[in-house]
Short mmCIF file of C-alpha atoms in Angstrom, two decimals:
data_model
loop_
_atom_site.label_atom_id
_atom_site.label_comp_id
_atom_site.label_asym_id
_atom_site.label_seq_id
_atom_site.Cartn_x
_atom_site.Cartn_y
_atom_site.Cartn_z
CA MET E 1486 -21.42 15.30 10.46
CA LYS E 1487 -21.37 18.70 8.87
CA ASN E 1488 -19.99 18.09 4.98
CA LYS E 1489 -17.21 20.60 6.18
CA THR E 1490 -15.85 18.53 8.84
CA TYR E 1491 -16.13 15.13 6.83
CA TRP E 1492 -13.86 16.55 4.37
CA ILE E 1493 -11.41 17.81 7.21
CA PHE E 1494 -11.19 14.62 8.07
CA ALA E 1495 -11.15 13.00 4.47
CA ILE E 1496 -7.88 14.92 3.41
CA LEU E 1497 -6.00 14.33 6.87
CA THR E 1498 -6.78 10.58 6.40
CA ILE E 1499 -6.85 10.21 2.39
CA SER E 1500 -3.79 11.12 2.51
CA ILE E 1501 -2.63 7.42 2.34
CA ILE E 1502 -3.92 8.04 -1.56
CA SER E 1503 -1.35 10.66 -1.50
CA ILE E 1504 0.05 9.72 -4.69
CA ALA E 1505 -3.40 10.02 -6.22
CA TYR E 1506 -2.73 14.13 -4.75
CA GLY E 1507 0.14 13.98 -6.74
CA TYR E 1508 -1.58 12.82 -9.62
CA THR E 1509 -4.02 15.58 -9.09
CA LYS E 1510 -1.47 18.33 -9.42
CA LEU E 1511 0.26 16.80 -12.48
CA ILE E 1512 -2.79 16.04 -14.43
CA ALA E 1513 -3.48 19.98 -14.79
CA PRO E 1514 -3.48 20.06 -18.59
CA LYS E 1515 -5.58 17.22 -19.15
CA GLN E 1516 -8.66 18.15 -17.48
CA ASN E 1517 -10.90 16.12 -19.70
CA LEU E 1518 -8.83 12.97 -18.62
CA ALA E 1519 -11.49 9.96 -17.74
CA ALA E 1520 -10.86 6.52 -17.33
CA MET E 1521 -11.03 3.85 -20.06
CA ASP E 1522 -9.00 6.21 -22.02
CA CYS E 1523 -5.73 4.96 -21.06
CA ALA E 1524 -3.44 2.31 -22.38
CA GLU E 1525 -2.51 -0.91 -19.88
CA THR E 1526 1.26 -1.22 -20.99
CA PRO E 1527 4.14 0.83 -18.58
CA ASN E 1528 6.85 1.98 -20.78
CA ALA E 1529 10.48 1.43 -19.22
CA SER E 1530 13.54 3.08 -20.10
CA ALA E 1531 15.21 1.14 -23.11
CA GLU E 1532 18.44 0.63 -21.37
CA SER E 1533 17.80 -0.87 -17.79
CA ALA E 1534 20.17 -0.07 -14.53
CA PHE E 1535 19.15 -3.54 -12.94
CA LYS E 1536 22.26 -5.14 -12.28
CA PRO E 1537 21.68 -9.31 -10.74
CA THR E 1538 20.32 -9.94 -7.97
CA ILE E 1539 22.70 -11.90 -5.83
CA GLU E 1540 21.13 -13.98 -2.67
CA ASN E 1541 22.60 -14.99 0.34
CA LYS E 1542 23.63 -18.90 0.80
CA LYS E 1543 23.19 -18.60 4.76
CA LYS E 1544 20.48 -20.35 5.71
CA PRO E 1545 18.66 -20.47 9.47
CA ALA E 1546 18.87 -23.54 11.17
CA SER E 1547 15.37 -23.67 12.85
CA LYS E 1548 12.26 -24.11 11.21
CA ALA E 1549 10.78 -20.94 9.89
CA PRO E 1550 7.97 -19.55 12.34
CA LYS E 1551 4.38 -20.78 11.55
CA GLY E 1552 2.64 -18.58 8.68
CA MET E 1553 6.27 -17.28 7.82
CA VAL E 1554 8.97 -18.14 5.24
CA TRP E 1555 12.32 -17.72 4.88
CA ILE E 1556 13.41 -14.85 2.54
CA PRO E 1557 17.38 -15.05 2.48
CA GLY E 1558 18.24 -11.57 1.52
CA GLY E 1559 21.34 -10.20 -0.24
CA GLU E 1560 22.37 -7.20 -2.78
CA PHE E 1561 19.93 -6.21 -5.53
CA SER E 1562 19.05 -3.81 -8.04
CA MET E 1563 16.26 -1.64 -6.06
CA GLY E 1564 13.61 0.81 -7.81
CA SER E 1565 11.71 1.49 -10.89
CA ASN E 1566 12.90 2.24 -14.26
CA VAL E 1567 8.82 2.77 -15.73
CA GLU E 1568 9.10 6.32 -16.69
CA ASP E 1569 5.24 6.52 -16.77
CA GLU E 1570 2.37 5.14 -15.55
CA SER E 1571 -1.79 4.97 -16.06
CA LEU E 1572 -3.14 8.63 -17.33
CA CYS E 1573 -2.45 7.81 -20.53
CA SER E 1574 1.60 7.99 -19.89
CA LEU E 1575 1.86 10.46 -18.17
CA LYS E 1576 5.55 11.50 -17.44
CA GLY E 1577 7.32 11.33 -13.77
CA VAL E 1578 5.01 9.55 -12.11
CA THR E 1579 6.75 7.19 -10.84
CA LYS E 1580 10.29 8.98 -9.91
CA ASP E 1581 10.14 8.82 -6.43
CA ALA E 1582 10.88 5.13 -7.55
CA ALA E 1583 14.28 6.38 -8.89
CA PRO E 1584 16.93 6.19 -9.87
CA ILE E 1585 17.67 2.52 -9.54
CA HIS E 1586 20.09 1.43 -6.77
CA ARG E 1587 22.01 -1.12 -5.00
CA VAL E 1588 20.94 -2.40 -1.71
CA TYR E 1589 21.74 -5.58 0.61
CA VAL E 1590 19.65 -6.43 2.88
CA ASP E 1591 20.54 -9.31 5.91
CA GLY E 1592 18.04 -12.51 5.81
CA TYR E 1593 14.66 -12.45 7.61
CA TYR E 1594 11.59 -14.28 7.74
CA MET E 1595 8.57 -12.77 6.56
CA ASP E 1596 4.60 -13.23 6.94
CA GLU E 1597 3.59 -15.22 3.48
CA THR E 1598 0.25 -13.12 3.63
CA GLU E 1599 -0.49 -10.24 4.60
CA VAL E 1600 -1.75 -9.99 8.40
CA THR E 1601 -5.57 -11.23 8.30
CA ASN E 1602 -9.26 -9.99 10.21
CA GLU E 1603 -8.72 -13.71 12.27
CA GLU E 1604 -5.00 -12.79 13.57
CA PHE E 1605 -5.43 -9.53 13.72
CA ALA E 1606 -8.71 -10.31 16.31
CA LYS E 1607 -6.36 -12.13 18.51
CA PHE E 1608 -4.27 -9.48 19.13
CA VAL E 1609 -7.16 -7.23 20.39
CA LYS E 1610 -8.70 -9.95 22.36
CA ALA E 1611 -5.28 -10.67 24.20
CA THR E 1612 -4.53 -7.19 24.61
CA GLY E 1613 -7.57 -4.91 24.81
CA TYR E 1614 -6.00 -2.55 21.70
CA ILE E 1615 -8.06 0.20 20.60
CA THR E 1616 -7.14 1.02 16.78
CA VAL E 1617 -6.69 4.53 15.48
CA ALA E 1618 -9.83 4.35 13.85
CA GLU E 1619 -12.25 3.40 16.68
CA GLN E 1620 -10.73 6.71 18.61
CA LYS E 1621 -12.64 9.70 18.88
CA PRO E 1622 -10.79 12.44 17.11
CA THR E 1623 -9.17 15.38 19.60
CA LYS E 1624 -9.72 18.75 19.68
CA GLU E 1625 -5.97 19.13 19.27
CA GLU E 1626 -6.36 17.36 16.28
CA PHE E 1627 -8.87 19.33 14.70
CA PRO E 1628 -8.96 22.54 16.88
CA THR E 1629 -11.77 24.27 14.00
CA ALA E 1630 -14.34 21.14 14.34
CA ALA E 1631 -17.36 21.20 16.04
CA GLU E 1632 -17.61 18.75 19.11
CA GLU E 1633 -20.80 17.04 17.81
CA ASP E 1634 -18.21 16.58 14.83
CA LEU E 1635 -15.75 14.49 16.05
CA VAL E 1636 -16.72 10.96 15.44
CA ALA E 1637 -14.10 8.02 15.35
CA GLY E 1638 -14.48 6.72 11.89
CA SER E 1639 -12.14 5.91 8.72
CA VAL E 1640 -12.23 6.35 4.68
CA ILE E 1641 -13.89 4.29 2.25
CA PHE E 1642 -14.07 3.91 -1.34
CA SER E 1643 -17.34 5.06 -2.78
CA PRO E 1644 -17.79 4.24 -6.17
CA THR E 1645 -19.24 7.41 -8.71
CA ALA E 1646 -22.83 7.42 -9.98
CA ALA E 1647 -21.08 8.14 -13.69
CA ALA E 1648 -17.77 8.58 -15.25
CA VAL E 1649 -16.08 11.66 -13.54
CA ASN E 1650 -12.52 13.43 -14.73
CA LEU E 1651 -9.64 11.72 -13.12
CA ASN E 1652 -8.22 14.94 -11.16
CA ASN E 1653 -10.37 15.01 -7.76
CA PHE E 1654 -9.57 11.81 -5.70
CA LEU E 1655 -12.25 13.02 -3.14
CA GLN E 1656 -15.06 12.34 -5.47
CA TRP E 1657 -14.66 8.71 -4.52
CA TRP E 1658 -13.50 8.70 -0.71
CA ASN E 1659 -15.56 9.42 1.77
CA TYR E 1660 -15.34 10.01 5.92
CA ILE E 1661 -17.99 7.43 7.87
CA GLY E 1662 -18.12 7.74 10.94
CA GLY E 1663 -18.30 4.06 12.99
CA THR E 1664 -16.04 2.38 10.35
CA ASP E 1665 -12.83 0.70 11.57
CA TRP E 1666 -11.10 -3.28 11.02
CA LYS E 1667 -14.64 -4.63 12.31
CA HIS E 1668 -16.96 -2.28 10.36
CA PRO E 1669 -14.88 -2.38 7.38
CA LEU E 1670 -17.94 -1.10 4.84
CA GLY E 1671 -19.67 0.78 7.68
CA PRO E 1672 -21.18 0.64 10.99
CA GLU E 1673 -23.85 -1.97 9.66
CA SER E 1674 -21.02 -3.71 8.18
CA SER E 1675 -19.00 -6.62 9.66
CA ILE E 1676 -16.22 -9.17 9.36
CA LYS E 1677 -18.16 -12.17 10.05
CA GLY E 1678 -17.74 -14.71 7.71
CA LYS E 1679 -14.33 -12.85 6.31
CA GLU E 1680 -11.63 -14.28 8.91
CA LYS E 1681 -9.01 -15.03 5.97
CA TYR E 1682 -9.39 -11.39 4.60
CA PRO E 1683 -6.78 -9.11 5.24
CA VAL E 1684 -7.16 -6.54 8.02
CA VAL E 1685 -7.81 -2.87 7.05
CA HIS E 1686 -8.60 0.46 8.54
CA VAL E 1687 -4.97 0.13 10.06
CA ALA E 1688 -3.08 3.32 10.40
CA TYR E 1689 0.41 2.55 10.91
CA GLU E 1690 0.68 3.02 14.95
CA ASP E 1691 -1.72 0.06 15.30
CA ALA E 1692 0.13 -2.21 12.50
CA ALA E 1693 3.51 -1.66 14.78
CA ALA E 1694 1.35 -2.03 17.82
CA TYR E 1695 0.20 -5.86 16.44
CA ALA E 1696 3.71 -6.50 14.97
CA LYS E 1697 5.22 -5.57 18.59
CA TRP E 1698 2.81 -8.22 19.99
CA ALA E 1699 3.16 -10.93 17.49
CA GLY E 1700 7.09 -10.99 18.42
CA LYS E 1701 7.73 -9.64 14.85
CA ARG E 1702 8.40 -5.51 13.06
CA LEU E 1703 7.34 -4.43 10.14
CA PRO E 1704 9.44 -4.79 7.54
CA THR E 1705 12.13 -2.13 5.99
CA GLU E 1706 11.26 -0.75 2.71
CA ALA E 1707 14.42 -2.32 1.04
CA GLU E 1708 13.39 -5.96 2.54
CA TRP E 1709 9.89 -5.43 1.18
CA GLU E 1710 10.78 -4.84 -1.81
CA PHE E 1711 13.68 -7.97 -2.17
CA ALA E 1712 11.09 -10.23 -0.42
CA ALA E 1713 8.23 -9.00 -3.21
CA ARG E 1714 11.06 -9.40 -6.37
CA GLY E 1715 11.48 -13.18 -5.29
CA GLY E 1716 15.07 -13.40 -6.33
CA LYS E 1717 14.71 -12.00 -9.88
CA THR E 1718 15.93 -9.15 -11.19
CA GLY E 1719 14.40 -5.73 -12.54
CA GLU E 1720 11.22 -7.36 -13.43
CA ILE E 1721 7.63 -4.78 -14.03
CA TYR E 1722 5.70 -7.56 -11.96
CA ALA E 1723 6.13 -9.71 -9.12
CA TRP E 1724 5.61 -12.38 -11.27
CA GLY E 1725 7.23 -10.98 -14.77
CA ASN E 1726 7.21 -8.45 -17.55
CA THR E 1727 3.40 -9.48 -18.51
CA LEU E 1728 0.36 -8.47 -16.47
CA LYS E 1729 -1.69 -11.21 -17.35
CA PRO E 1730 0.66 -14.70 -18.74
CA ASN E 1731 -1.55 -16.59 -20.62
CA GLY E 1732 -4.40 -14.53 -20.25
CA LYS E 1733 -4.81 -14.86 -16.36
CA PHE E 1734 -4.62 -11.99 -13.91
CA GLN E 1735 -2.06 -12.71 -11.18
CA ALA E 1736 -3.52 -10.11 -8.67
CA ASN E 1737 -6.49 -8.80 -7.06
CA ILE E 1738 -6.45 -5.42 -9.54
CA TYR E 1739 -9.34 -3.19 -10.57
CA GLN E 1740 -10.63 -4.29 -14.11
CA GLY E 1741 -13.35 -2.02 -15.77
CA HIS E 1742 -14.27 1.72 -15.80
CA PHE E 1743 -13.18 3.24 -13.11
CA PRO E 1744 -14.19 4.67 -10.62
CA ILE E 1745 -17.98 4.49 -11.30
CA LYS E 1746 -20.91 1.86 -9.33
CA ASP E 1747 -20.21 -1.43 -10.54
CA GLY E 1748 -17.25 -0.50 -12.87
CA ASP E 1749 -14.98 -3.07 -11.65
CA THR E 1750 -15.90 -6.49 -13.78
CA GLY E 1751 -13.70 -8.77 -11.74
CA GLU E 1752 -12.16 -10.26 -14.08
CA ASP E 1753 -9.01 -11.11 -12.13
CA GLY E 1754 -12.62 -13.19 -10.20
CA PHE E 1755 -13.16 -11.05 -7.44
CA LYS E 1756 -14.51 -7.41 -7.11
CA GLY E 1757 -13.15 -5.61 -4.19
CA ILE E 1758 -10.86 -7.06 -1.62
CA ALA E 1759 -10.35 -10.72 -1.82
CA PRO E 1760 -9.35 -13.38 0.88
CA VAL E 1761 -5.66 -13.74 1.28
CA LYS E 1762 -3.74 -16.48 -0.80
CA GLN E 1763 -6.23 -16.79 -4.11
CA TYR E 1764 -3.48 -16.26 -6.48
CA ALA E 1765 -0.06 -18.11 -7.03
CA PRO E 1766 2.92 -17.13 -4.16
CA ASN E 1767 6.03 -15.44 -6.15
CA SER E 1768 9.46 -17.71 -5.72
CA TYR E 1769 9.51 -16.96 -2.47
CA GLY E 1770 5.94 -17.94 -1.21
CA LEU E 1771 5.14 -15.19 -0.45
CA TYR E 1772 0.76 -14.29 -1.53
CA ASP E 1773 -0.46 -10.73 -2.88
CA VAL E 1774 2.58 -8.50 -2.88
CA ALA E 1775 0.63 -7.17 -5.69
CA GLY E 1776 -2.52 -5.88 -5.15
CA ASN E 1777 -5.43 -6.68 -2.28
CA VAL E 1778 -4.16 -4.08 0.00
CA TRP E 1779 -1.33 -1.56 0.23
CA GLU E 1780 1.09 -2.52 2.90
CA TRP E 1781 2.47 -0.92 5.55
CA THR E 1782 6.54 -0.58 5.34
CA ASN E 1783 8.24 1.07 8.46
CA ASP E 1784 10.53 3.81 6.63
CA TRP E 1785 9.69 7.35 6.44
CA TYR E 1786 8.77 8.28 2.76
CA SER E 1787 10.94 10.86 0.98
CA ASN E 1788 10.44 11.80 -2.73
CA THR E 1789 14.40 12.02 -3.21
CA TYR E 1790 15.73 9.21 -0.15
CA TYR E 1791 16.52 7.11 -3.76
CA ASP E 1792 18.79 10.22 -5.13
CA THR E 1793 20.29 9.95 -1.86
CA LEU E 1794 21.31 6.35 -1.17
CA SER E 1795 21.81 5.99 -4.96
CA LYS E 1796 25.35 8.11 -4.32
CA ASN E 1797 26.91 5.91 -1.77
CA GLY E 1798 27.19 2.75 -3.05
CA VAL E 1799 25.73 -0.23 -1.58
CA ALA E 1800 23.06 0.67 1.06
CA LYS E 1801 23.37 -2.17 3.51
CA ASN E 1802 20.32 -2.84 5.83
CA PRO E 1803 18.57 0.77 4.80
CA GLN E 1804 16.33 2.26 7.14
CA GLY E 1805 14.71 4.93 5.16
CA PRO E 1806 15.17 8.70 6.23
CA ASP E 1807 15.32 10.10 9.99
CA SER E 1808 12.37 12.42 8.99
CA SER E 1809 9.23 12.20 6.38
CA ASN E 1810 9.07 14.55 3.22
CA ASP E 1811 6.96 14.78 0.95
CA PRO E 1812 6.61 18.30 -1.12
CA SER E 1813 2.72 17.74 -2.02
CA GLU E 1814 1.48 17.60 2.03
CA PRO E 1815 4.98 18.81 3.89
CA ASP E 1816 2.80 19.00 7.34
CA GLN E 1817 1.91 15.65 7.57
CA PRO E 1818 4.20 12.84 8.33
CA LYS E 1819 4.11 9.88 6.19
CA LYS E 1820 5.36 6.22 5.84
CA VAL E 1821 5.70 4.46 2.88
CA HIS E 1822 3.13 1.79 1.40
CA ARG E 1823 4.18 -0.98 -0.81
CA GLY E 1824 2.31 -3.32 -2.88
CA GLY E 1825 -0.64 -1.65 -4.54
CA SER E 1826 -4.40 -2.40 -4.05
CA PHE E 1827 -7.59 -3.83 -5.43
CA LEU E 1828 -8.44 -0.01 -6.25
CA CYS E 1829 -4.99 -0.34 -8.58
CA THR E 1830 -5.91 -0.02 -12.57
CA ASP E 1831 -4.08 0.82 -15.70
CA GLN E 1832 -6.56 4.10 -15.60
CA TYR E 1833 -5.24 5.65 -12.62
CA CYS E 1834 -2.83 4.30 -10.75
CA THR E 1835 -0.77 0.93 -11.25
CA ARG E 1836 1.38 0.84 -7.88
CA TYR E 1837 0.98 -2.98 -8.37
CA MET E 1838 4.53 -2.67 -10.61
CA VAL E 1839 6.89 -4.37 -8.26
CA GLY E 1840 9.77 -1.55 -7.33
CA THR E 1841 6.86 1.57 -7.32
CA ARG E 1842 5.70 3.10 -3.86
CA GLY E 1843 2.92 4.55 -2.06
CA LYS E 1844 2.81 7.04 0.83
CA GLY E 1845 0.17 7.36 3.81
CA GLU E 1846 0.13 9.77 7.07
CA VAL E 1847 0.92 7.64 9.88
CA ARG E 1848 -2.66 8.24 11.67
CA SER E 1849 -4.53 7.32 8.57
CA ALA E 1850 -6.58 4.30 7.32
CA ALA E 1851 -8.76 3.07 4.96
CA ASN E 1852 -10.60 -0.50 3.64
CA HIS E 1853 -7.29 -0.96 0.98
CA LEU E 1854 -4.70 -0.64 3.10
CA GLY E 1855 -3.32 -3.46 5.42
CA PHE E 1856 0.09 -5.21 6.38
CA ARG E 1857 2.67 -8.10 6.79
CA CYS E 1858 5.13 -8.46 9.31
CA VAL E 1859 8.79 -9.52 9.31
CA LYS E 1860 11.11 -11.13 11.48
CA SER E 1861 14.97 -10.81 12.68
CA ILE E 1862 16.84 -13.99 12.94
#
């Protein structure tokens, strides 16, 4: 495939990394910034705006569905008071997660893990579903592309040969034809033996289709954060305020020199994606709400949505804005991602912090993006 067309596809599909795209513009004055230059600990506001979480006391009469846990819901403070993240404490990167605001959500069930390859395979077998990454792109989507270049595929993290400046994320991502959920690292790869790994290369509509088939739905952003916090108030991570309590990692994230080949040292036990349930669950019994793979939510992304909510008292069961609004890529409709992935690192993107946000174009996919579902009572 011609390089030009590869980049056309990559720029569209790579918008799931659009927080990185935002960094590209923000770090312009720091052109020599490279990995390993940054501190690990984020800076939080001196005065916390978090108020106590108030859990609902009502419990369902029936037992939780298999593979799901009960999330009581209630009122909590949503968002992040971290003023910077990675990139040598670059100010303002997390501003789309501010201001902290009060939200109420009803109780619901939530998948204890991200949806796995094994679970997604059952869905595909039962329905014959074909994911977006398996579909040939059309002329309508890419009117300037040559017909021979319209090849089904997806985006894969491709480490660089040597250290690079972190001001262009396209240096470490490639669109590869033949890549999809069954072939997560290219057409010659497979998921054999990886049944318990999170399914990846799923676009928003793929995740929504699975959820509907399973009698579930995708969580709202508020439901996702309430569940991830586990009933705790204002902590930086799903497990507390220390990245490595007792010197141990609590999530599958990136350690080492990003994004070079073999740069991930695997201090957390894994180099790359991990099977589900490899770390302790949070207080609600949820696994991997930080790291491993990003997770789709049902909310449209808007960089100013939290400001709107904060002016209306306690928001009850918010469903997100009516439409997408991302000034960095205004023509691309985006939904909110949560949780970070195995590629998140204190050198570049610390969105494994529980109150922070990601975003992605709705028909985009990559090898670090999955989902989990919820079910209303």
